[in-house]
Tab-separated table of C-alpha atoms and ligand atoms in Angstrom:
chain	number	residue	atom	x	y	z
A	1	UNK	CA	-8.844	15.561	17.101
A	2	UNK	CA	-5.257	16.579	17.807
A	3	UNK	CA	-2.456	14.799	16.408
A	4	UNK	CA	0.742	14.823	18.121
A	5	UNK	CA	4.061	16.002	16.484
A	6	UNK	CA	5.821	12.990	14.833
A	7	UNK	CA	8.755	13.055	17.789
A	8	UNK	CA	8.848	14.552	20.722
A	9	UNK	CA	12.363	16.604	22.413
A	10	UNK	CA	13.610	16.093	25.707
A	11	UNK	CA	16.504	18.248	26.910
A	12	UNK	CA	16.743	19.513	23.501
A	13	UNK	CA	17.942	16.001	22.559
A	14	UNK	CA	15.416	14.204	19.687
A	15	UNK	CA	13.179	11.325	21.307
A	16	UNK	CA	12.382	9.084	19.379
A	17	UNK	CA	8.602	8.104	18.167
A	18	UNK	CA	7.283	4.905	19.787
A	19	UNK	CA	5.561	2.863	17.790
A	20	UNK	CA	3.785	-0.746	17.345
A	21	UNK	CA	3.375	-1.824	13.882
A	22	UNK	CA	0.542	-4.303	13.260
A	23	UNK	CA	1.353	-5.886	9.843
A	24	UNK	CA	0.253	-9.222	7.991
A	25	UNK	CA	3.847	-9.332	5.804
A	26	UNK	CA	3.450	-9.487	2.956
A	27	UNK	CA	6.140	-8.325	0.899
A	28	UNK	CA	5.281	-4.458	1.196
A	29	UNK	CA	4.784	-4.909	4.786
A	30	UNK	CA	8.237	-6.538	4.819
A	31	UNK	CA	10.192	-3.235	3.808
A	32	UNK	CA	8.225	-1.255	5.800
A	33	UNK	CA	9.758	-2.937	8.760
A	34	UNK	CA	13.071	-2.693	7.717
A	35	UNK	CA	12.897	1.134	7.089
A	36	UNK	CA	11.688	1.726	10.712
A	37	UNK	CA	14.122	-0.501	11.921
A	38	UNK	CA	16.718	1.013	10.017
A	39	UNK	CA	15.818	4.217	11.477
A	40	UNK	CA	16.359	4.069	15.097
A	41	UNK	CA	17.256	7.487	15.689
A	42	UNK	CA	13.195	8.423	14.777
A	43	UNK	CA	11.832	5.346	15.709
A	44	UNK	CA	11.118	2.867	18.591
A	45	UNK	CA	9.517	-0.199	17.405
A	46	UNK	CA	7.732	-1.489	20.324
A	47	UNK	CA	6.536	-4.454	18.712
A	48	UNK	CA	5.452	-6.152	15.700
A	49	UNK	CA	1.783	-7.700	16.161
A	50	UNK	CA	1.184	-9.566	13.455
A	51	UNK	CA	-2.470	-10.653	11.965
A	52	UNK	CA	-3.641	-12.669	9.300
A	53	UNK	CA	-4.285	-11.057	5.986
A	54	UNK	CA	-2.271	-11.040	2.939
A	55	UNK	CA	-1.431	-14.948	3.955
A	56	UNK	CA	-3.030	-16.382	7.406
A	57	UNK	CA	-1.952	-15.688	10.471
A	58	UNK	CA	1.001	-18.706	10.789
A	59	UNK	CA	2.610	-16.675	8.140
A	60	UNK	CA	2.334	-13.783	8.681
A	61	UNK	CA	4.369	-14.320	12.361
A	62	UNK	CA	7.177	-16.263	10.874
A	63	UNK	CA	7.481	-13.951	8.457
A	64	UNK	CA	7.811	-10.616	10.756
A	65	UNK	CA	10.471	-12.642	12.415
A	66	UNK	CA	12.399	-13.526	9.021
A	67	UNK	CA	12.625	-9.891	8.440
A	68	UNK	CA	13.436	-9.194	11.726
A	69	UNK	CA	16.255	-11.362	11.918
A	70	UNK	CA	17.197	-10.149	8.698
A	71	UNK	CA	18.043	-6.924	10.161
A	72	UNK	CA	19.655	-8.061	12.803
A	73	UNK	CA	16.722	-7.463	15.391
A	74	UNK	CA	16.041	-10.393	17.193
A	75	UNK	CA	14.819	-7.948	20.167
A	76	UNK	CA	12.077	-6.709	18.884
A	77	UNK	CA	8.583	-8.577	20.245
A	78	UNK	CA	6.891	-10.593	17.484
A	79	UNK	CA	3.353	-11.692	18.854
A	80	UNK	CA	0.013	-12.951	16.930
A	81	UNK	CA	-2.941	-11.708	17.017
A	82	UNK	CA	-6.178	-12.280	15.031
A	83	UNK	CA	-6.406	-15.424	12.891
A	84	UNK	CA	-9.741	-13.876	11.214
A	85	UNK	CA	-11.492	-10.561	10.323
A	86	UNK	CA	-14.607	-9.518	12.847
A	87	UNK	CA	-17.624	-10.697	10.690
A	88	UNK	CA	-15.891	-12.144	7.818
A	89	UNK	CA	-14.409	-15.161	5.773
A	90	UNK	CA	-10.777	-14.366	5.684
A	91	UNK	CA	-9.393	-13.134	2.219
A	92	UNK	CA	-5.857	-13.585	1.516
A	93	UNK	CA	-3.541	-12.710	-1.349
A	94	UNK	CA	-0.881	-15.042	-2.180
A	95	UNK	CA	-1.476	-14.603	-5.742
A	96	UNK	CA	0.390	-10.927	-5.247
A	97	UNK	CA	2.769	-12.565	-2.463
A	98	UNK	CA	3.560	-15.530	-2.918
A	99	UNK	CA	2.304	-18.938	-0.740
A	100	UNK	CA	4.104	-18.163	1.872
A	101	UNK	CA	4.021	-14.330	1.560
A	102	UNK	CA	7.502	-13.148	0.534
A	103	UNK	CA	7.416	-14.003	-2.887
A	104	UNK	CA	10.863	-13.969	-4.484
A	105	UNK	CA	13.120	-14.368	-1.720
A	106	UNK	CA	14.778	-17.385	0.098
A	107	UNK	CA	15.169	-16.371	3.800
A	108	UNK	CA	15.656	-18.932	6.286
A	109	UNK	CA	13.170	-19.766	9.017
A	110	UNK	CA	12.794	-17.675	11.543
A	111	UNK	CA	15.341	-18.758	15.133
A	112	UNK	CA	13.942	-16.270	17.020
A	113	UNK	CA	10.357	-17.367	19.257
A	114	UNK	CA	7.003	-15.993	19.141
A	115	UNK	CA	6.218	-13.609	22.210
A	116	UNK	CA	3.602	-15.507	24.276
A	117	UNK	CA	1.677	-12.620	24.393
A	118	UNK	CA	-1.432	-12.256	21.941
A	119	UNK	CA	-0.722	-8.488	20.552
A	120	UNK	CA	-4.550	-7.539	21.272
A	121	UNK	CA	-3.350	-7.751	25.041
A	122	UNK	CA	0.022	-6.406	23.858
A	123	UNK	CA	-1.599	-3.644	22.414
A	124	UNK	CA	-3.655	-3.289	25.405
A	125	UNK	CA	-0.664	-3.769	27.882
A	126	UNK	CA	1.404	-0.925	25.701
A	127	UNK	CA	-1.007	1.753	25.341
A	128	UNK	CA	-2.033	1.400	29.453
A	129	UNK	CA	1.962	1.481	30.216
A	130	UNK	CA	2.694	3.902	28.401
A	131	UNK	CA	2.328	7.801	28.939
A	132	UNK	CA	-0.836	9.236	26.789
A	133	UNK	CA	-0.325	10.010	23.767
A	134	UNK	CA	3.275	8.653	23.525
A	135	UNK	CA	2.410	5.313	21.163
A	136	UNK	CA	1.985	5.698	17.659
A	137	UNK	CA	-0.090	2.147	16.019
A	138	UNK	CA	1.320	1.979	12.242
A	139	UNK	CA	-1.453	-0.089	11.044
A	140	UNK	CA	-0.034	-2.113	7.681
A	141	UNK	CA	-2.638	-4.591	7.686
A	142	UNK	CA	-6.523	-5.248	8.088
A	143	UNK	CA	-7.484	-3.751	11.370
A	144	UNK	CA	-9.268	-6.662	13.114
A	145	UNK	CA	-6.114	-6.513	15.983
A	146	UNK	CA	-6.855	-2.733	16.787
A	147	UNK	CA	-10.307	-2.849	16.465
A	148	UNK	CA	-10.782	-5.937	19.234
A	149	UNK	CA	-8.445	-4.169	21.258
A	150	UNK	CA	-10.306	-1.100	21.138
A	151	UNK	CA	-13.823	-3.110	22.369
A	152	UNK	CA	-11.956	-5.060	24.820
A	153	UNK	CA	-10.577	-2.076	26.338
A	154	UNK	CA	-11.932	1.800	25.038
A	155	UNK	CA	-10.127	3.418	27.770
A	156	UNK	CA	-7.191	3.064	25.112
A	157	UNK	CA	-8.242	5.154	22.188
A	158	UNK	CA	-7.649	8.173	24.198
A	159	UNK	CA	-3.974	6.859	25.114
A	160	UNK	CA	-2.829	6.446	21.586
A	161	UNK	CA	-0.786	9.368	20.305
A	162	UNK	CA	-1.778	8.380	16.380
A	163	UNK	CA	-2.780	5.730	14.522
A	164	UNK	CA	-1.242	5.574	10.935
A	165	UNK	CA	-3.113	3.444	8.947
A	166	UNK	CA	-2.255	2.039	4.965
A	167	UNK	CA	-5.560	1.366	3.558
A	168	UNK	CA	-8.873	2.921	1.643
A	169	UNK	CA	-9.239	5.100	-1.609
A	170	UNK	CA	-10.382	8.084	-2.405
A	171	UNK	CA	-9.958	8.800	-6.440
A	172	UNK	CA	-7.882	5.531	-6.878
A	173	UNK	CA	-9.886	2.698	-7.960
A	174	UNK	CA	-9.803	-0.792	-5.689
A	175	UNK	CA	-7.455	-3.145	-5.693
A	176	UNK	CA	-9.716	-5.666	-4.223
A	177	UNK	CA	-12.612	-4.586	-5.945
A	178	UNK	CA	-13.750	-1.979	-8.126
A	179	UNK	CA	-14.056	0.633	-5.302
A	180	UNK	CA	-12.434	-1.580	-1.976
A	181	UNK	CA	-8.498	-1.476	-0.980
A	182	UNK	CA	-7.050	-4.509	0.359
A	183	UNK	CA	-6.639	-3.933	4.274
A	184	UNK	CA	-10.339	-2.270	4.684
A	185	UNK	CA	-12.292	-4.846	2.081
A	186	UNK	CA	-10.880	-7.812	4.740
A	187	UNK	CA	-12.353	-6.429	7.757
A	188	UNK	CA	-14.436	-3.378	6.591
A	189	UNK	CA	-16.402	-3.641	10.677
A	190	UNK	CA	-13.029	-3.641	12.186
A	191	UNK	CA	-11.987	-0.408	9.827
A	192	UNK	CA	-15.211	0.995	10.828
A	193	UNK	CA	-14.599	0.651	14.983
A	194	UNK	CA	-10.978	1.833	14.684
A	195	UNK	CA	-12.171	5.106	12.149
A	196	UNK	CA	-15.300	5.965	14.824
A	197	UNK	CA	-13.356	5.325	17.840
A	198	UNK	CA	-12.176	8.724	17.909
A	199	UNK	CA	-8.656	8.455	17.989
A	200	UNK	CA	-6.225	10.485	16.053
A	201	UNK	CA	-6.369	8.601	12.342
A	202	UNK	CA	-3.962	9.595	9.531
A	203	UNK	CA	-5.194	7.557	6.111
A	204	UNK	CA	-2.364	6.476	3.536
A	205	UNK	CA	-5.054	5.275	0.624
A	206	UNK	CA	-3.879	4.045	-2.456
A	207	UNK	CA	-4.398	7.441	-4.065
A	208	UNK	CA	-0.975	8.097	-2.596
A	209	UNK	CA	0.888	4.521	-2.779
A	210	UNK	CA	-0.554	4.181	-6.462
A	211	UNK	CA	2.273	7.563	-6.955
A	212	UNK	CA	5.260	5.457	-5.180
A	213	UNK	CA	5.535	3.068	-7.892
A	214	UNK	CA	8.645	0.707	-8.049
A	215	UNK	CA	10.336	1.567	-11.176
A	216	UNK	CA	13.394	-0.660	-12.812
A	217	UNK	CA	15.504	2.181	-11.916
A	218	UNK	CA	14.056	2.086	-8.315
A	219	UNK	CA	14.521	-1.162	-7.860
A	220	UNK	CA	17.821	-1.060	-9.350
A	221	UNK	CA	19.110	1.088	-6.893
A	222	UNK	CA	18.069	-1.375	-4.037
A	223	UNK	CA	19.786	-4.007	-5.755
A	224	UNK	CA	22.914	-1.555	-6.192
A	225	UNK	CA	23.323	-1.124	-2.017
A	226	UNK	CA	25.337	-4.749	-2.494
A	227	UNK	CA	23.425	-5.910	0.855
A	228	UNK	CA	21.378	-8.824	1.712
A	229	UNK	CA	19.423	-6.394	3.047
A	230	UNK	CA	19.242	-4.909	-0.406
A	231	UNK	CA	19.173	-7.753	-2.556
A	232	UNK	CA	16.051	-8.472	-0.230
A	233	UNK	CA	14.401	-5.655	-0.961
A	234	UNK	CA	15.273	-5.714	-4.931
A	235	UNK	CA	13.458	-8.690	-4.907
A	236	UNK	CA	10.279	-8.418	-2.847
A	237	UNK	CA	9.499	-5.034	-4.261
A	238	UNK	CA	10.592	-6.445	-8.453
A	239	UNK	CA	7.208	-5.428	-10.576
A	240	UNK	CA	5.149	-8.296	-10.894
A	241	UNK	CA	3.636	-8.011	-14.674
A	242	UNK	CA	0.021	-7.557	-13.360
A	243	UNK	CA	0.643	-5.191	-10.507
A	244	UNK	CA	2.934	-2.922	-13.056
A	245	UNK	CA	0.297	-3.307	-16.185
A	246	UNK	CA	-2.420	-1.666	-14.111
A	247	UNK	CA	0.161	2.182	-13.941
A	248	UNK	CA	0.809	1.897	-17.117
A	249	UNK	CA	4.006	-0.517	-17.326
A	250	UNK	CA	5.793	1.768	-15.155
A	251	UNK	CA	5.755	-0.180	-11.841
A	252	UNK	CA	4.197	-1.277	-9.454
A	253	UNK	CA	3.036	0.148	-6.438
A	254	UNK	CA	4.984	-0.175	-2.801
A	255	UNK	CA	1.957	0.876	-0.327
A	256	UNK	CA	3.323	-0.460	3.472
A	257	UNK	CA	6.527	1.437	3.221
A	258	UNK	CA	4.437	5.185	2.734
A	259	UNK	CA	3.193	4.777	6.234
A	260	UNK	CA	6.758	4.878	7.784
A	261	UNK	CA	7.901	7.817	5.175
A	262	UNK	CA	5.502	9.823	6.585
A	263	UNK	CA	6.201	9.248	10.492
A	264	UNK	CA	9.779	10.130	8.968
A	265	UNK	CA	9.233	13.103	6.924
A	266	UNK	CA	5.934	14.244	6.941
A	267	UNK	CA	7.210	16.965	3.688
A	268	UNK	CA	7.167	14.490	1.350
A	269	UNK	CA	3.255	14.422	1.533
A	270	UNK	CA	0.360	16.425	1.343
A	271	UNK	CA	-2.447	15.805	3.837
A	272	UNK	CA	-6.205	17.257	4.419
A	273	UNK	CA	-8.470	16.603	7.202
A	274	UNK	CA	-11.498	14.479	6.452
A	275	UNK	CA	-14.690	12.543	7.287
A	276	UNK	CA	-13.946	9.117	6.295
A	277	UNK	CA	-16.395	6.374	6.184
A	278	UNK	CA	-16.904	2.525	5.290
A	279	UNK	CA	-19.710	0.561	3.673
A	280	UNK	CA	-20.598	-2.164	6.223
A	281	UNK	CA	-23.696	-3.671	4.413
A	282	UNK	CA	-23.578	-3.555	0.927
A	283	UNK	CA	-21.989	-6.417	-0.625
A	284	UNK	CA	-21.467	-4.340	-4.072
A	285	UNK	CA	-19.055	-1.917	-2.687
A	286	UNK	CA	-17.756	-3.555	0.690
A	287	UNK	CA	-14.922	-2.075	2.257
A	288	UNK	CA	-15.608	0.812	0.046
A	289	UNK	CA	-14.231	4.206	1.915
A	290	UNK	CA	-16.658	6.966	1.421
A	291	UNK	CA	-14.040	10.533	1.868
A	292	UNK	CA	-16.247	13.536	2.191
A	293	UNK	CA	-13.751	15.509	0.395
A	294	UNK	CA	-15.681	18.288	0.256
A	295	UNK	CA	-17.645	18.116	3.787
A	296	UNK	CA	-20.851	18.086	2.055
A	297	UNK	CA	-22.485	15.445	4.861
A	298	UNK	CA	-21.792	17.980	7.532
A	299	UNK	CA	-19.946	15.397	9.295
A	300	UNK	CA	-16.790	16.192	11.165
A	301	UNK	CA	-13.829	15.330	10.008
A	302	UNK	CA	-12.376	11.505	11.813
A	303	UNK	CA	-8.958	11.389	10.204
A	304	UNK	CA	-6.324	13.202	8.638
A	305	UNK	CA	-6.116	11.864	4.519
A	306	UNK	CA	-2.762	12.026	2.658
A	307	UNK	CA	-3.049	12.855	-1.163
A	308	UNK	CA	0.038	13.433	-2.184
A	309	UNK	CA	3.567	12.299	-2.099
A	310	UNK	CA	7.203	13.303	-3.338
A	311	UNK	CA	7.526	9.996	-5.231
A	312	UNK	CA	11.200	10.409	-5.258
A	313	UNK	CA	12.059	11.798	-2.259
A	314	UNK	CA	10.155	9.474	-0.733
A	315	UNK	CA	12.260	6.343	-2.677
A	316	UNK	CA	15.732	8.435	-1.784
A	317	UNK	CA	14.639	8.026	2.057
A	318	UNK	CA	13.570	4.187	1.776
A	319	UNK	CA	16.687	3.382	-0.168
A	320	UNK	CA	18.912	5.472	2.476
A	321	UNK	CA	17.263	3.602	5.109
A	322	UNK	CA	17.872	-0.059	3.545
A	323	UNK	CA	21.567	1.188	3.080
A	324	UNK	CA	22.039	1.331	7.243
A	325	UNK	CA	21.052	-2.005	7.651
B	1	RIB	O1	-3.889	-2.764	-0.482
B	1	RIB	C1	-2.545	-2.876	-0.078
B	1	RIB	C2	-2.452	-3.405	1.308
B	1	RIB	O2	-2.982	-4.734	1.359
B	1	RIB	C3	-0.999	-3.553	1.795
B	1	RIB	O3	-0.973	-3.414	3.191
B	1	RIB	C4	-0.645	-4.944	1.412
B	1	RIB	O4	0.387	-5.497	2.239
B	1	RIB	C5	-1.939	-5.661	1.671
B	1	RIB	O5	-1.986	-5.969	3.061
B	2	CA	CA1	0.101	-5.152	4.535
């Protein structure tokens, strides 16, 4: 399983990374998308395809387009994809974002239109387009969009160049339930097709985004850029009392955003390659990812696991990115 470098050089000139960021924003997923479009010079968003999740799916596509008109991006394709998981009732979360999913902030309703396209054939489209191994899929969100693109049409797992996923656990505890994260616990059979399709898979699990914790003095300094754009991000990433109580009062936990630090600068994490799988049948530990961190099944290793993060670096590079914006 090779992964490809995070950006590529023509002519000794950087190229930027192309990517398509599926996302179900959500306030996390919110300043996720304005770091990689605040970072142009790394990153080529593609597309946003949007799917339902943290709030359904009507949400979750006017609220990709708040954000992007929020930074000033009223280019960038905003589609919809999947209004439900594979095999399941749909989950959502308002009660950590808000009914309409950016708790805390007043933007206005989105001017720009939804792309006609669904983003499974966007996805689809893209990935046959586009040279192999030249798309990146930052996956914020349960994977139901990836995974019925990847049964619609397999002859695109071996096109994508990476597919960065926020979701799973390995020491953390759940967030969903005692032993399932969020994105995975919503569609555990999609997270299962997209982790044995066989594409390259790098894991952000909440062992890492548990370490990025929003702190006052984090927050602080996006309220201290003096931008909408910062205000914005102040106050969909300002610690919610339950979030923060479960790391000890210190904060609470920005997981979205870790995806796009790594694509950015990989240093800030530690990574190990590792068989990851997910409980399909079980109702007690659904979603659960099982990380054989010591290869003890025999199986080979199906994705690339981060463990570790420079919390601080990794909030100097968000908050540098917000400030461009
Ligand atoms: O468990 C955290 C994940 O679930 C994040 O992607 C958050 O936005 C929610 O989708
Ligand atoms: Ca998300």
């Amino acid at each position: 399983m090779a992964h490809h470098a995070v950006s590529g050089r023509a002519e000794g000139r950087r190229v930027a990374r192309k990517i398509i960021i599926d996302t179900d924003p959500g306030q996390d997923d919110a300043l996720a998308i304005l770091l990689a479009l605040a970072s142009g010079e790394a990153l080529e968003v593609l597309g946003l395809t949007c799917v339902a999740g943290n709030v359904p799916l009507g949400l979750t596509t006017r609220n990709a387009r708040r954000i992007c008109e929020l930074a000033g991006r009223r280019d960038v394709p905003v589609m919809a994809g999947c209004d439900r998981p594979m095999g399941r009732d749909l989950v959502t979360a308002e009660h950590v974002h808000g009914e309409d999913g950016l708790r805390g902030v007043d933007l206005p309703a989105p001017t720009m239109p939804l792309d006609s396209r669904h983003a499974v054939d966007f996805l689809i489209e893209t990935l046959r387009e586009a040279a192999p191994g030249t798309v990146t899929l930052v996956a914020l969100a349960p994977l139901t969009n990836l995974a019925t693109a990847f049964r619609r049409a397999p002859d695109i797992v071996a096109r994508v160049a990476d597919i960065v996923l926020m979701g799973g656990a390995h020491r953390a505890l759940g967030n969903v339930t005692p032993v399932a994260e969020f994105n995975i616990h919503v569609d555990p059979q999609a997270a299962d097709i997209v982790l044995c399709a066989g594409a390259p898979v790098t894991i952000v699990p909440l062992d890492v985004t548990h370490k990025a914790l929003v702190t006052p003095a984090r927050n602080a300094a996006f309220a201290a850029l003096r931008t909408r754009v910062g205000q914005v991000a102040a106050a969909l990433s300002r610690p919610t009392g339950r979030e923060s109580a479960r790391h000890g009062g210190l904060g609470a936990p920005l997981h979205d955003p870790c995806t796009i630090g790594w694509l950015l600068a990989p240093d800030l994490f530690a990574a190990r390659e590792v068989n990851v799988m997910v409980e399909t049948g079980s109702e007690l530990t659904m979603g659960m990812t099982v990380m054989d961190w010591w290869g003890v099944t025999g199986r080979a290793a199906n994705a690339r696991v981060l463990h570790d993060i420079d919390a601080d670096g990794f909030f100097d590079l968000l908050t540098a990115g917000l400030a461009r914006l």
